[in-house]
Structure formats: C-alpha cells, structure tokens
CSV table of C-alpha atoms in Angstrom, one decimal:
chain,number,residue,atom,x,y,z
A,43,MET,CA,79.6,-13.4,4.6
A,44,LYS,CA,77.9,-12.0,1.5
A,45,ILE,CA,76.9,-8.4,1.1
A,46,THR,CA,74.7,-7.2,-1.8
A,47,VAL,CA,74.2,-3.7,-3.0
A,48,ILE,CA,71.1,-3.1,-5.0
A,49,GLY,CA,71.7,0.1,-7.0
A,50,GLY,CA,75.4,-0.8,-7.5
A,51,GLY,CA,75.5,1.3,-10.7
A,52,GLY,CA,75.1,4.6,-8.8
A,53,VAL,CA,77.8,7.2,-9.0
A,54,ARG,CA,78.7,6.6,-5.3
A,55,SER,CA,79.5,3.0,-5.9
A,56,MET,CA,83.2,3.5,-5.4
A,57,PHE,CA,82.6,4.9,-2.0
A,58,LEU,CA,80.7,1.8,-0.9
A,59,ALA,CA,83.3,-0.6,-2.4
A,60,LYS,CA,86.1,1.2,-0.6
A,61,SER,CA,84.3,1.2,2.8
A,62,ILE,CA,83.4,-2.6,2.5
A,63,ALA,CA,86.8,-3.7,1.1
A,64,GLN,CA,88.8,-1.8,3.8
A,65,LYS,CA,86.9,-3.8,6.5
A,66,ALA,CA,86.2,-7.1,4.6
A,67,GLU,CA,89.0,-9.1,6.2
A,68,ARG,CA,88.2,-7.9,9.8
A,69,LEU,CA,84.5,-8.5,9.2
A,70,LYS,CA,84.9,-11.8,7.4
A,71,ILE,CA,83.2,-10.4,4.2
A,72,ASP,CA,84.2,-12.8,1.5
A,73,GLU,CA,81.7,-11.9,-1.2
A,74,LEU,CA,80.4,-8.5,-2.4
A,75,CYS,CA,77.8,-8.2,-5.2
A,76,PHE,CA,76.7,-5.0,-6.9
A,77,MET,CA,73.4,-5.2,-8.9
A,78,ASP,CA,71.8,-2.6,-11.1
A,79,ASN,CA,69.4,-2.7,-14.0
A,80,ASN,CA,71.1,0.1,-15.8
A,81,SER,CA,73.8,-1.8,-17.8
A,82,GLN,CA,75.8,1.3,-18.8
A,83,LYS,CA,76.1,2.7,-15.3
A,84,LEU,CA,76.8,-0.8,-13.8
A,85,LYS,CA,79.6,-1.2,-16.3
A,86,ILE,CA,81.1,2.3,-15.5
A,87,TYR,CA,80.5,2.9,-11.8
A,88,GLY,CA,80.2,-0.7,-10.9
A,89,GLY,CA,83.4,-1.3,-12.8
A,90,MET,CA,85.2,1.4,-11.0
A,91,ALA,CA,83.9,0.0,-7.7
A,92,SER,CA,85.2,-3.4,-8.7
A,93,HIS,CA,88.6,-2.0,-9.5
A,94,VAL,CA,88.8,-0.3,-6.0
A,95,ALA,CA,87.7,-3.5,-4.3
A,96,ARG,CA,90.4,-5.5,-6.0
A,97,LEU,CA,93.0,-3.0,-5.0
A,98,LEU,CA,92.1,-3.0,-1.4
A,99,CYS,CA,91.1,-6.6,-0.9
A,100,PRO,CA,91.8,-8.9,-3.8
A,101,GLU,CA,90.8,-12.0,-1.8
A,102,MET,CA,87.2,-10.9,-1.7
A,103,LYS,CA,85.0,-12.2,-4.5
A,104,PHE,CA,83.3,-9.2,-6.3
A,105,THR,CA,80.6,-9.6,-8.8
A,106,LEU,CA,78.5,-7.3,-11.0
A,107,THR,CA,75.1,-8.4,-12.2
A,108,GLU,CA,71.8,-7.2,-13.6
A,109,ASN,CA,70.0,-10.3,-12.2
A,110,ALA,CA,68.3,-9.5,-8.9
A,111,VAL,CA,67.9,-13.1,-7.9
A,112,GLU,CA,71.5,-13.9,-8.4
A,113,ALA,CA,72.4,-10.7,-6.4
A,114,VAL,CA,70.3,-11.5,-3.3
A,115,LYS,CA,70.8,-15.2,-3.2
A,116,ASP,CA,72.4,-16.3,0.1
A,117,ALA,CA,73.1,-12.6,1.0
A,118,ASP,CA,73.6,-11.9,4.8
A,119,TYR,CA,73.1,-8.2,4.4
A,120,VAL,CA,71.6,-6.1,1.6
A,121,ILE,CA,72.1,-2.4,1.0
A,122,THR,CA,69.4,-0.7,-1.2
A,123,THR,CA,70.2,2.6,-2.8
A,124,ILE,CA,68.1,2.9,-6.0
A,125,ARG,CA,66.8,5.8,-8.1
A,126,VAL,CA,63.8,4.7,-10.0
A,127,GLY,CA,63.4,7.0,-13.0
A,128,GLU,CA,67.0,8.2,-12.5
A,129,ASP,CA,67.9,11.9,-12.4
A,130,ASP,CA,65.5,13.1,-15.1
A,131,MET,CA,62.5,12.1,-12.9
A,132,ARG,CA,64.0,13.7,-9.8
A,133,ALA,CA,64.4,17.0,-11.6
A,134,LYS,CA,60.9,16.9,-12.9
A,135,ASP,CA,59.6,16.0,-9.4
A,136,GLU,CA,61.1,19.1,-8.0
A,137,ARG,CA,60.0,21.4,-10.8
A,138,ILE,CA,56.4,20.3,-10.5
A,139,ALA,CA,56.3,21.6,-6.9
A,140,LEU,CA,58.5,24.7,-7.6
A,141,ASN,CA,56.0,25.7,-10.4
A,142,LYS,CA,53.4,26.1,-7.7
A,143,GLY,CA,55.8,27.9,-5.3
A,144,VAL,CA,56.2,24.8,-3.1
A,145,LEU,CA,59.6,23.5,-2.0
A,146,GLY,CA,60.5,20.6,-4.2
A,147,GLN,CA,63.5,19.1,-2.4
A,148,GLU,CA,63.5,15.3,-2.9
A,149,THR,CA,63.5,14.2,0.6
A,150,THR,CA,61.9,16.9,2.8
A,151,GLY,CA,59.8,18.7,0.2
A,152,ALA,CA,56.7,17.6,-1.9
A,153,ALA,CA,59.0,16.0,-4.5
A,154,GLY,CA,59.8,13.3,-1.9
A,155,PHE,CA,56.2,12.0,-2.2
A,156,SER,CA,56.6,11.6,-5.9
A,157,PHE,CA,59.9,9.8,-5.5
A,158,ALA,CA,58.5,7.5,-2.9
A,159,MET,CA,55.7,6.6,-5.4
A,160,ARG,CA,58.4,5.1,-7.5
A,161,SER,CA,60.8,3.9,-4.8
A,162,VAL,CA,58.4,1.8,-2.7
A,163,PRO,CA,57.0,-0.5,-5.3
A,164,ALA,CA,60.4,-1.4,-6.6
A,165,LEU,CA,61.9,-1.9,-3.1
A,166,ALA,CA,58.9,-4.1,-2.2
A,167,GLU,CA,59.7,-6.3,-5.2
A,168,TYR,CA,63.3,-6.6,-4.0
A,169,CYS,CA,62.2,-7.3,-0.5
A,170,GLU,CA,60.0,-10.2,-1.7
A,171,LEU,CA,63.0,-11.7,-3.5
A,172,ILE,CA,65.2,-11.2,-0.4
A,173,LYS,CA,62.6,-13.1,1.7
A,174,LYS,CA,62.7,-15.9,-0.8
A,175,TYR,CA,66.4,-16.1,-1.6
A,176,ALA,CA,68.6,-14.5,0.9
A,177,LYS,CA,69.7,-15.9,4.3
A,178,LYS,CA,67.0,-16.5,6.9
A,179,ASN,CA,68.2,-13.7,9.1
A,180,VAL,CA,69.1,-11.2,6.4
A,181,LYS,CA,69.0,-7.5,7.3
A,182,VAL,CA,68.3,-4.8,4.7
A,183,PHE,CA,69.8,-1.3,5.1
A,184,ASN,CA,67.8,1.2,3.0
A,185,PHE,CA,69.4,4.4,1.8
A,186,THR,CA,66.9,5.0,-0.9
A,187,ASN,CA,65.2,8.4,-0.5
A,188,PRO,CA,63.0,9.8,0.9
A,189,ALA,CA,64.3,7.5,3.7
A,190,GLY,CA,61.6,8.6,6.2
A,191,VAL,CA,58.6,7.7,4.0
A,192,VAL,CA,60.3,4.7,2.5
A,193,SER,CA,61.3,3.2,5.9
A,194,GLN,CA,57.9,3.8,7.4
A,195,THR,CA,56.1,2.2,4.3
A,196,LEU,CA,58.3,-0.9,4.2
A,197,ARG,CA,57.8,-1.5,7.8
A,198,ASP,CA,54.0,-1.0,7.4
A,199,MET,CA,54.1,-3.6,4.6
A,200,GLY,CA,55.6,-6.1,7.1
A,201,TYR,CA,59.3,-6.0,6.0
A,202,ASP,CA,60.6,-5.9,9.5
A,203,PHE,CA,64.1,-6.8,8.4
A,204,THR,CA,64.5,-3.4,6.9
A,205,TYR,CA,66.3,-0.6,8.6
A,206,GLY,CA,66.6,3.0,7.4
A,207,ILE,CA,70.1,4.5,7.3
A,208,CYS,CA,71.4,8.0,6.7
A,209,ASP,CA,74.9,9.4,6.9
A,210,ALA,CA,73.8,13.0,7.7
A,211,PRO,CA,73.9,12.7,11.6
A,212,SER,CA,77.1,10.7,11.6
A,213,GLY,CA,78.6,13.1,9.1
A,214,MET,CA,77.7,16.1,11.3
A,215,LEU,CA,79.3,14.4,14.4
A,216,ARG,CA,82.4,13.7,12.4
A,217,SER,CA,82.7,17.3,11.4
A,218,PHE,CA,82.2,18.5,15.1
A,219,ALA,CA,85.0,16.1,16.2
A,220,LEU,CA,87.4,17.4,13.5
A,221,LEU,CA,86.4,21.1,14.5
A,222,TYR,CA,87.8,20.3,17.9
A,223,GLY,CA,90.9,18.5,16.6
A,224,GLU,CA,89.7,15.2,17.9
A,225,SER,CA,89.1,11.7,16.4
A,226,PRO,CA,85.5,11.0,15.2
A,227,ASP,CA,85.8,7.8,17.3
A,228,ASN,CA,85.6,10.0,20.4
A,229,ILE,CA,82.3,11.8,19.7
A,230,SER,CA,78.7,10.6,20.2
A,231,GLY,CA,75.3,12.2,20.1
A,232,GLU,CA,71.8,11.6,21.4
A,233,VAL,CA,69.5,12.2,18.5
A,234,TYR,CA,65.7,12.1,18.2
A,235,GLY,CA,63.2,13.0,15.5
A,236,LEU,CA,62.7,11.8,11.9
A,237,ASN,CA,65.0,11.3,9.0
A,238,HIS,CA,66.2,14.7,7.7
A,239,LEU,CA,64.3,16.2,10.7
A,240,SER,CA,66.2,15.4,13.7
A,241,TYR,CA,67.7,17.1,16.8
A,242,PHE,CA,70.9,16.6,18.7
A,243,LYS,CA,69.8,17.0,22.3
A,244,SER,CA,73.2,16.0,23.6
A,245,ILE,CA,76.7,15.7,22.0
A,246,THR,CA,79.7,14.4,24.1
A,247,LEU,CA,83.3,14.5,23.1
A,248,ASN,CA,85.7,12.4,25.1
A,249,GLY,CA,82.8,11.9,27.6
A,250,LYS,CA,82.3,15.7,28.0
A,251,GLU,CA,79.0,17.4,27.1
A,252,ILE,CA,79.8,20.0,24.4
A,253,THR,CA,76.3,20.8,23.0
A,254,ASN,CA,76.1,24.3,24.5
A,255,ASP,CA,79.7,25.0,23.7
A,256,LEU,CA,79.1,24.0,20.1
A,257,ILE,CA,76.0,26.2,19.8
A,258,GLU,CA,78.1,29.2,20.9
A,259,ASN,CA,81.2,28.3,18.8
A,260,ASP,CA,81.4,30.8,15.9
A,261,GLU,CA,83.8,28.5,14.0
A,262,ALA,CA,81.1,25.8,13.9
A,263,TYR,CA,79.0,28.1,11.8
A,264,LYS,CA,81.8,28.5,9.3
A,265,LYS,CA,83.3,25.1,9.2
A,266,THR,CA,80.4,22.6,9.6
A,267,ASP,CA,76.8,22.3,8.4
A,268,MET,CA,75.7,24.5,11.3
A,269,ARG,CA,76.6,27.2,8.7
A,270,TYR,CA,72.9,27.0,7.4
A,271,PHE,CA,71.5,28.3,10.7
A,272,GLU,CA,71.5,31.3,13.0
A,273,LYS,CA,72.9,30.9,16.5
A,274,ASP,CA,69.7,32.3,18.0
A,275,LEU,CA,67.7,29.5,16.4
A,276,LEU,CA,69.8,26.8,18.0
A,277,ARG,CA,69.8,28.5,21.3
A,278,ASP,CA,66.0,28.7,21.0
A,279,ARG,CA,65.6,25.1,20.1
A,280,LYS,CA,68.2,24.0,22.7
A,281,ALA,CA,69.6,21.6,20.3
A,282,VAL,CA,72.0,21.2,17.3
A,283,LEU,CA,69.9,20.8,14.2
A,284,ASN,CA,70.1,18.3,11.3
A,285,GLU,CA,71.1,20.3,8.2
A,286,TYR,CA,67.9,19.5,6.5
A,287,LEU,CA,65.9,21.4,9.1
A,288,TYR,CA,67.0,24.4,7.1
A,289,TYR,CA,64.1,23.8,4.7
A,290,PHE,CA,61.6,24.0,7.5
A,291,TYR,CA,62.9,26.9,9.5
A,292,TYR,CA,63.9,29.0,6.5
A,293,ARG,CA,61.2,27.7,4.0
A,294,GLU,CA,60.5,31.0,2.1
A,295,LYS,CA,64.3,31.8,1.8
A,296,ALA,CA,64.9,28.2,0.4
A,297,VAL,CA,62.2,28.6,-2.2
A,298,GLU,CA,63.3,32.1,-3.1
A,299,ASN,CA,66.9,31.1,-3.5
A,300,ILE,CA,66.0,28.0,-5.6
A,301,LEU,CA,63.8,30.0,-7.9
A,302,LYS,CA,66.5,32.6,-8.4
A,303,ALA,CA,69.1,30.0,-9.1
A,304,PRO,CA,69.8,28.9,-12.7
A,305,GLN,CA,69.1,25.3,-11.8
A,306,THR,CA,67.5,23.3,-9.0
A,307,ARG,CA,69.7,20.8,-7.1
A,308,GLY,CA,68.1,17.9,-9.1
A,309,GLU,CA,68.9,19.7,-12.4
A,310,GLN,CA,72.5,20.2,-11.2
A,311,ILE,CA,73.0,16.6,-10.3
A,312,ARG,CA,71.3,15.4,-13.5
A,313,ASP,CA,73.7,17.5,-15.7
A,314,ILE,CA,76.8,16.6,-13.7
A,315,ASN,CA,76.1,12.9,-13.8
A,316,LYS,CA,75.1,13.0,-17.4
A,317,ASN,CA,78.4,14.7,-18.4
A,318,MET,CA,80.5,12.5,-16.1
A,319,THR,CA,78.8,9.3,-17.5
A,320,GLU,CA,79.3,10.5,-21.0
A,321,GLU,CA,83.0,11.3,-20.6
A,322,LEU,CA,83.7,8.0,-18.6
A,323,SER,CA,81.8,5.9,-21.2
A,324,LYS,CA,84.6,6.7,-23.7
A,325,MET,CA,87.4,5.6,-21.4
A,326,ASP,CA,89.0,2.2,-20.5
A,327,ILE,CA,88.4,1.6,-16.8
A,328,GLU,CA,90.8,-1.3,-16.4
A,329,ASN,CA,93.7,0.1,-18.4
A,330,ASP,CA,93.3,3.8,-17.5
A,331,PHE,CA,91.8,3.7,-14.1
A,332,ASP,CA,93.8,6.7,-12.9
A,333,GLY,CA,92.5,8.7,-15.8
A,334,CYS,CA,88.9,7.7,-15.0
A,335,LEU,CA,89.4,8.6,-11.4
A,336,GLN,CA,90.6,12.1,-12.4
A,337,VAL,CA,87.4,12.6,-14.4
A,338,PHE,CA,85.3,11.3,-11.6
A,339,ASN,CA,87.0,13.7,-9.1
A,340,LYS,CA,86.4,16.6,-11.4
A,341,TRP,CA,82.7,16.1,-11.8
A,342,TYR,CA,81.9,14.7,-8.3
A,343,GLY,CA,83.9,17.6,-6.7
A,344,MET,CA,81.4,20.0,-8.5
A,345,ARG,CA,78.6,18.1,-7.0
A,346,GLU,CA,79.9,18.2,-3.5
A,347,GLY,CA,81.0,21.8,-3.7
A,348,SER,CA,77.5,22.9,-4.7
A,349,TYR,CA,75.7,20.9,-1.9
A,350,MET,CA,72.8,23.1,-0.6
A,351,ALA,CA,74.5,26.1,-2.1
A,352,SER,CA,71.5,27.2,-4.4
A,353,GLU,CA,69.0,26.7,-1.5
A,354,THR,CA,71.1,28.5,1.2
A,355,GLY,CA,73.6,30.8,-0.5
A,356,GLU,CA,76.2,29.0,1.6
A,357,LYS,CA,79.0,26.8,0.1
A,358,ARG,CA,81.0,24.1,1.7
A,359,THR,CA,84.6,25.3,2.0
A,360,THR,CA,86.5,22.0,2.4
A,361,PRO,CA,87.8,20.8,-1.0
A,362,TRP,CA,86.5,17.4,-2.0
A,363,HIS,CA,88.6,14.5,-3.1
A,364,PHE,CA,88.4,10.7,-3.2
A,365,ASP,CA,91.5,8.8,-2.1
A,366,ILE,CA,91.3,5.1,-2.3
A,367,TYR,CA,93.8,4.3,0.4
A,368,GLU,CA,92.9,7.1,2.8
A,369,GLU,CA,91.1,5.7,6.0
A,370,ASP,CA,87.4,5.5,5.2
A,371,ASP,CA,85.3,8.4,6.7
A,372,GLY,CA,82.1,6.4,6.9
A,373,GLY,CA,79.3,7.6,4.8
A,374,TYR,CA,76.2,5.4,4.6
A,375,ALA,CA,78.3,2.2,4.0
A,376,GLY,CA,80.0,3.2,7.3
A,377,VAL,CA,76.6,3.1,9.1
A,378,ALA,CA,75.8,-0.4,7.7
A,379,LEU,CA,79.3,-1.7,8.5
A,380,LYS,CA,79.2,-0.4,12.1
A,381,PHE,CA,76.0,-2.3,12.6
A,382,ILE,CA,77.6,-5.5,11.1
A,383,GLU,CA,80.8,-5.0,13.2
A,384,THR,CA,78.8,-4.4,16.5
A,385,ALA,CA,76.5,-7.4,15.8
A,386,GLN,CA,79.6,-9.6,15.2
A,387,SER,CA,81.4,-8.4,18.3
A,388,GLY,CA,78.9,-9.8,20.8
A,389,LYS,CA,78.8,-6.5,22.5
A,390,THR,CA,76.4,-3.6,22.5
A,391,GLY,CA,77.2,-0.3,20.6
A,392,THR,CA,75.4,2.9,19.8
A,393,MET,CA,74.2,4.1,16.5
A,394,ILE,CA,71.8,6.6,14.8
A,395,MET,CA,69.2,4.7,12.7
A,396,CYS,CA,65.7,4.9,11.5
A,397,ILE,CA,63.7,2.3,13.4
A,398,PRO,CA,60.3,2.0,15.1
A,399,ASN,CA,59.9,4.3,18.0
A,400,GLU,CA,58.7,1.7,20.5
A,401,GLY,CA,57.9,4.2,23.3
A,402,SER,CA,61.1,6.1,23.0
A,403,ILE,CA,59.8,9.5,22.2
A,404,ASP,CA,56.7,10.5,24.2
A,405,GLY,CA,53.9,11.7,21.9
A,406,LEU,CA,54.6,9.3,19.0
A,407,LEU,CA,53.2,5.8,18.2
A,408,ASP,CA,55.2,2.7,18.9
A,409,ASP,CA,55.3,1.8,15.2
A,410,ASP,CA,56.3,5.2,14.0
A,411,VAL,CA,59.7,5.0,12.4
A,412,VAL,CA,61.9,7.6,13.9
A,413,GLU,CA,65.6,8.6,13.4
A,414,ILE,CA,67.1,8.0,16.8
A,415,THR,CA,70.2,6.9,18.8
A,416,CYS,CA,69.9,3.3,19.5
A,417,ASP,CA,71.7,0.3,21.1
A,418,VAL,CA,72.7,-2.3,18.6
A,419,ASP,CA,73.6,-5.9,19.3
A,420,ALA,CA,73.4,-9.3,17.5
A,421,ASN,CA,69.6,-9.3,18.0
A,422,GLY,CA,68.9,-5.9,16.4
A,423,CYS,CA,68.2,-2.3,17.6
A,424,THR,CA,66.7,-0.9,20.7
A,425,PRO,CA,66.0,2.9,20.6
A,426,HIS,CA,67.2,5.0,23.6
A,427,LYS,CA,64.5,6.2,25.8
A,428,ILE,CA,64.1,10.0,25.0
A,429,GLY,CA,60.9,10.5,26.8
A,430,LYS,CA,59.4,14.1,26.8
A,431,VAL,CA,61.0,16.5,24.3
A,432,ASP,CA,60.6,20.3,23.6
A,433,GLU,CA,57.0,21.0,22.6
A,434,GLN,CA,57.9,23.0,19.6
A,435,ASN,CA,60.3,20.3,18.2
A,436,LEU,CA,57.6,17.7,18.9
A,437,GLU,CA,55.0,19.7,17.1
A,438,LEU,CA,57.1,19.7,13.9
A,439,ILE,CA,58.0,16.1,14.2
A,440,ARG,CA,54.4,15.0,14.8
A,441,ARG,CA,53.2,17.0,11.8
A,442,VAL,CA,55.7,15.4,9.5
A,443,LYS,CA,55.1,12.1,11.1
A,444,ASN,CA,51.4,12.4,10.3
A,445,TYR,CA,52.3,13.2,6.7
A,446,GLU,CA,54.6,10.1,6.5
A,447,ARG,CA,51.9,7.8,7.9
A,448,LEU,CA,49.4,9.1,5.4
A,449,ALA,CA,51.9,8.9,2.6
A,450,SER,CA,52.5,5.3,3.5
A,451,LYS,CA,48.8,4.5,3.5
A,452,ALA,CA,48.5,6.4,0.1
A,453,ILE,CA,51.3,4.5,-1.5
A,454,ARG,CA,50.3,1.0,-0.1
A,455,GLU,CA,46.6,1.5,-1.2
A,456,LYS,CA,47.3,3.7,-4.2
A,457,SER,CA,44.8,6.2,-2.7
A,458,ILE,CA,44.6,9.6,-4.2
A,459,SER,CA,42.5,10.8,-1.2
A,460,ALA,CA,45.1,9.7,1.2
A,461,ALA,CA,47.8,11.3,-0.8
A,462,VAL,CA,45.9,14.6,-0.8
A,463,GLN,CA,45.5,14.4,3.0
A,464,ALA,CA,49.2,13.7,3.3
A,465,LEU,CA,50.4,16.7,1.3
A,466,THR,CA,47.7,18.9,2.9
A,467,LEU,CA,49.3,18.2,6.3
A,468,HIS,CA,52.9,18.5,5.1
A,469,PRO,CA,54.2,21.8,6.6
A,470,LEU,CA,56.0,22.7,3.4
A,471,VAL,CA,52.7,22.4,1.4
A,472,ASP,CA,50.1,23.3,4.0
A,473,SER,CA,47.3,23.7,1.5
A,474,TYR,CA,44.4,21.4,0.4
A,475,SER,CA,44.2,23.1,-3.0
A,476,LEU,CA,47.9,22.8,-3.7
A,477,ALA,CA,47.9,19.3,-2.5
A,478,LYS,CA,45.2,18.3,-4.9
A,479,GLU,CA,47.0,19.9,-7.8
A,480,LEU,CA,50.3,18.3,-6.8
A,481,VAL,CA,48.9,14.8,-6.4
A,482,SER,CA,47.1,15.0,-9.8
A,483,GLU,CA,50.3,16.0,-11.5
A,484,TYR,CA,52.4,13.4,-9.6
A,485,VAL,CA,50.1,10.5,-10.4
A,486,GLU,CA,50.3,11.5,-14.1
A,487,HIS,CA,54.1,12.0,-13.9
A,488,ASN,CA,54.6,8.5,-12.4
A,489,LYS,CA,52.1,6.5,-14.4
A,490,GLU,CA,54.9,4.5,-16.1
A,491,TYR,CA,56.2,3.4,-12.7
A,492,SER,CA,53.1,3.2,-10.4
A,493,LYS,CA,49.8,2.4,-12.0
A,494,GLY,CA,46.3,1.9,-10.6
A,495,TRP,CA,45.9,5.1,-8.4
A,496,LYS,CA,42.3,5.9,-7.7
C-alpha cells in the first residue's frame, strides 16, 4: 500500500511520519511519499520525517519529491495538508480582517475565505492528477484549512473521493479520557455540526454516559480545552463544545484580546516557523538529528504553548514534547490511519469526519458537508442519524453552512457577488458594507494565486 502526503514539507511532517511508520507493518503500508513544492522545507522537515520513518520502520520505502505526478502515481491514499502562500499570506489574511474590527482567524473567521481562495484551486489541480494517476479506488483525506469550506467546495466540484479530517474532536476526546485516568481507546462521542463548529451531544467512557458529569467537572475547565468556556454556557447548550466555538460565543472578547496582543496567531506562527527553519537550515539532519530535534522541540513547544492564548487569555498547561518512540497520540494522521485500519479489518468502526449530511441532521441539505460521527467500513462512511437538534445550535450551524455554500459557489465561479453574499451572512462579519470591503481586498491580496474574479 502506498500513502502520499501532499504538503510533506510542513513543520508537522515528523508527526505524520511517526504515526504512519508506527502502524506501517500492521497496515501493510510499504511505501510512503512526501511531496512539497518548497524545496528548502522539504529538505528540512521532510528530511526529519524521513529520518523518523527509517528509525521506526526501516523496511518501508520512503521518498521525498517535488514532482506531484510521481507522488500520487499508484497511491492508495493521499493526505493533503498544504499552505498556499505560506505563513506570510496567512498573517496578511488575518490582518486585513482585523483592520476592520472583524475576527481574522484562518478557519472560522473572515481570513478563512481568503485562505480558501488559494487552497481550493491548488487542491483541485492535485485532485485531477490523483484521478489520472492514483489507484482507482483512491481516497483523499484533506486537512488543508479552512477544512469546512474546502471540503464543501471539493465535493461540489465532484471530487467524491475526498474526505475532510480534523484532529480537534478526537483530541478533545483523548483529553477527557486522560482527565478520568482512562485509555483514549475507551472513550467515544456523538458529534454533530460543521468543522470547527461542532457539538458533542453525547460522550461515553467505558460505555457510561459522562456528558453531564464532564460539564459539571471543574477540573475539565482547567486541564482540557473546555477552559475556553464558562460552565453556564455548556449547561445552556446541553453539549460539550468544540474549542473553536469560542470565536462565536465570545466574539468581541476574541477580537479585543487579539488586537491587544503584540501579534496575531498567524504572525506568531510565521515568526516561530521562520526562526526554526533558519536555525535548522544550518544543521546536518542526518549526522546531528538529535541536535535538530532539540531545536525543533524548542520552537514547536513555543507554538503549542501559545495555542489560542492571545485570543482567550488562557494557556495550555501541559508541557509539549515530541518523543519518536512514545506511542502515537493520533493527530490528523491518526484519523486517516484509523479509517484505513477500519476499512482493512472488514468490520465497521466509528469516527468523526467531514462528509455529506445525507439526512443525518434535520434542517440541513443532503449534500451539505458536516462534521459528524459516522460508521466507517471498506465501502466508505455513513453518518449517524442525529435527527432534530437544539434550535439555537442549529441556527448557528445553518448560518455558517449558508456561508460555506456561498463561499463554495464564489470560489468555483470566481464570483465577487457570491463572495460578498457569503461574508455578509458570516456571523463573524454580519455586514454587507464590511463584506464588500473584505472581498475587494482579498481579491487583490490573492491575485497572484487566484485570477479572473469578476
């Protein structure tokens, strides 16, 4: 089996390599290819990933390439995790919105539309190559942000072999299991909503329902990403919230905190990645891998420690480290690998993925891509039947889904009017005049990557 990673020069490449290499023998993965069009980053971060893979599974063939056709040729599965325009463009995406007092967060905020303007055309080109050169039954797991808009648009373009994946819901479940001193294997959750806008209606640990207990558990608000919310909000919503819902329920606080902070999240990551890449570029990965790993741990630890800190005023308290030999904790590679493992087993398993609604959530269209708990088997994914959900939760989901549908239309047709409609509806913009200004600036901002808007 061949797995290809498009975006293999990203700073998280080692995590992917570790996840896949640890399970390669069991899943019969005999070839792993990392592709990127940034030669420097592919050499550094792809090189470190290659080193990790060889340490964990020397029998697996591992290749690095800048050639997309070579990468996807005969691939069984493809993971896409690209950043068109890299960190500089993300930082500018966010600043353009913030300069108008609008949240600029790259997935839930207005900046996500700008990022999607660049992401979708590039991913569509890769999907065409995948259709032509990969295995007939290939499946593509997209982790490129903003995953909600990207997943919807790729499906609207007819790329039915694409699945949106995100490690936020599984990461939250893992933290809840650890909070109770249990294995993450023993916890599961019923999730409904959209990517970065989803609700846990039920969480079970060892078969026991713990949602209400978790909502009332004071420790959960200190040791997990429930720290971003007040207990009364979760009681009111009758659900545990995806961490990104902070931006919707605390919009003015998020904007105020970001504007007060010396840097936006995008600017933090841009500078951390720039400094880390510069330091690693002067080192010998093969002959001083331990030294490179120390440098990586130093800079990436800063990144993890500052996650959502500027926006919320809350910091994660668990120290971050990367251990090659420690049992893998999942991440987005873990989501993809769980799908592969379940499909191979001949059995049915449950996962949280971004797939078409198909009647699962009442009030949404069948082809609306939703983030939902689903059954997975060799034939694909079937969403769990959720039915009627809380009216207030549904209202927010439908509003953002309308934005995503219009954003998809705008990107596919390069339509300025549809883009303005989309951002006017977006609850974090909620203004026709601001939407017009944002679209005008984003079209100009992205002219190198997405031409022909009218």
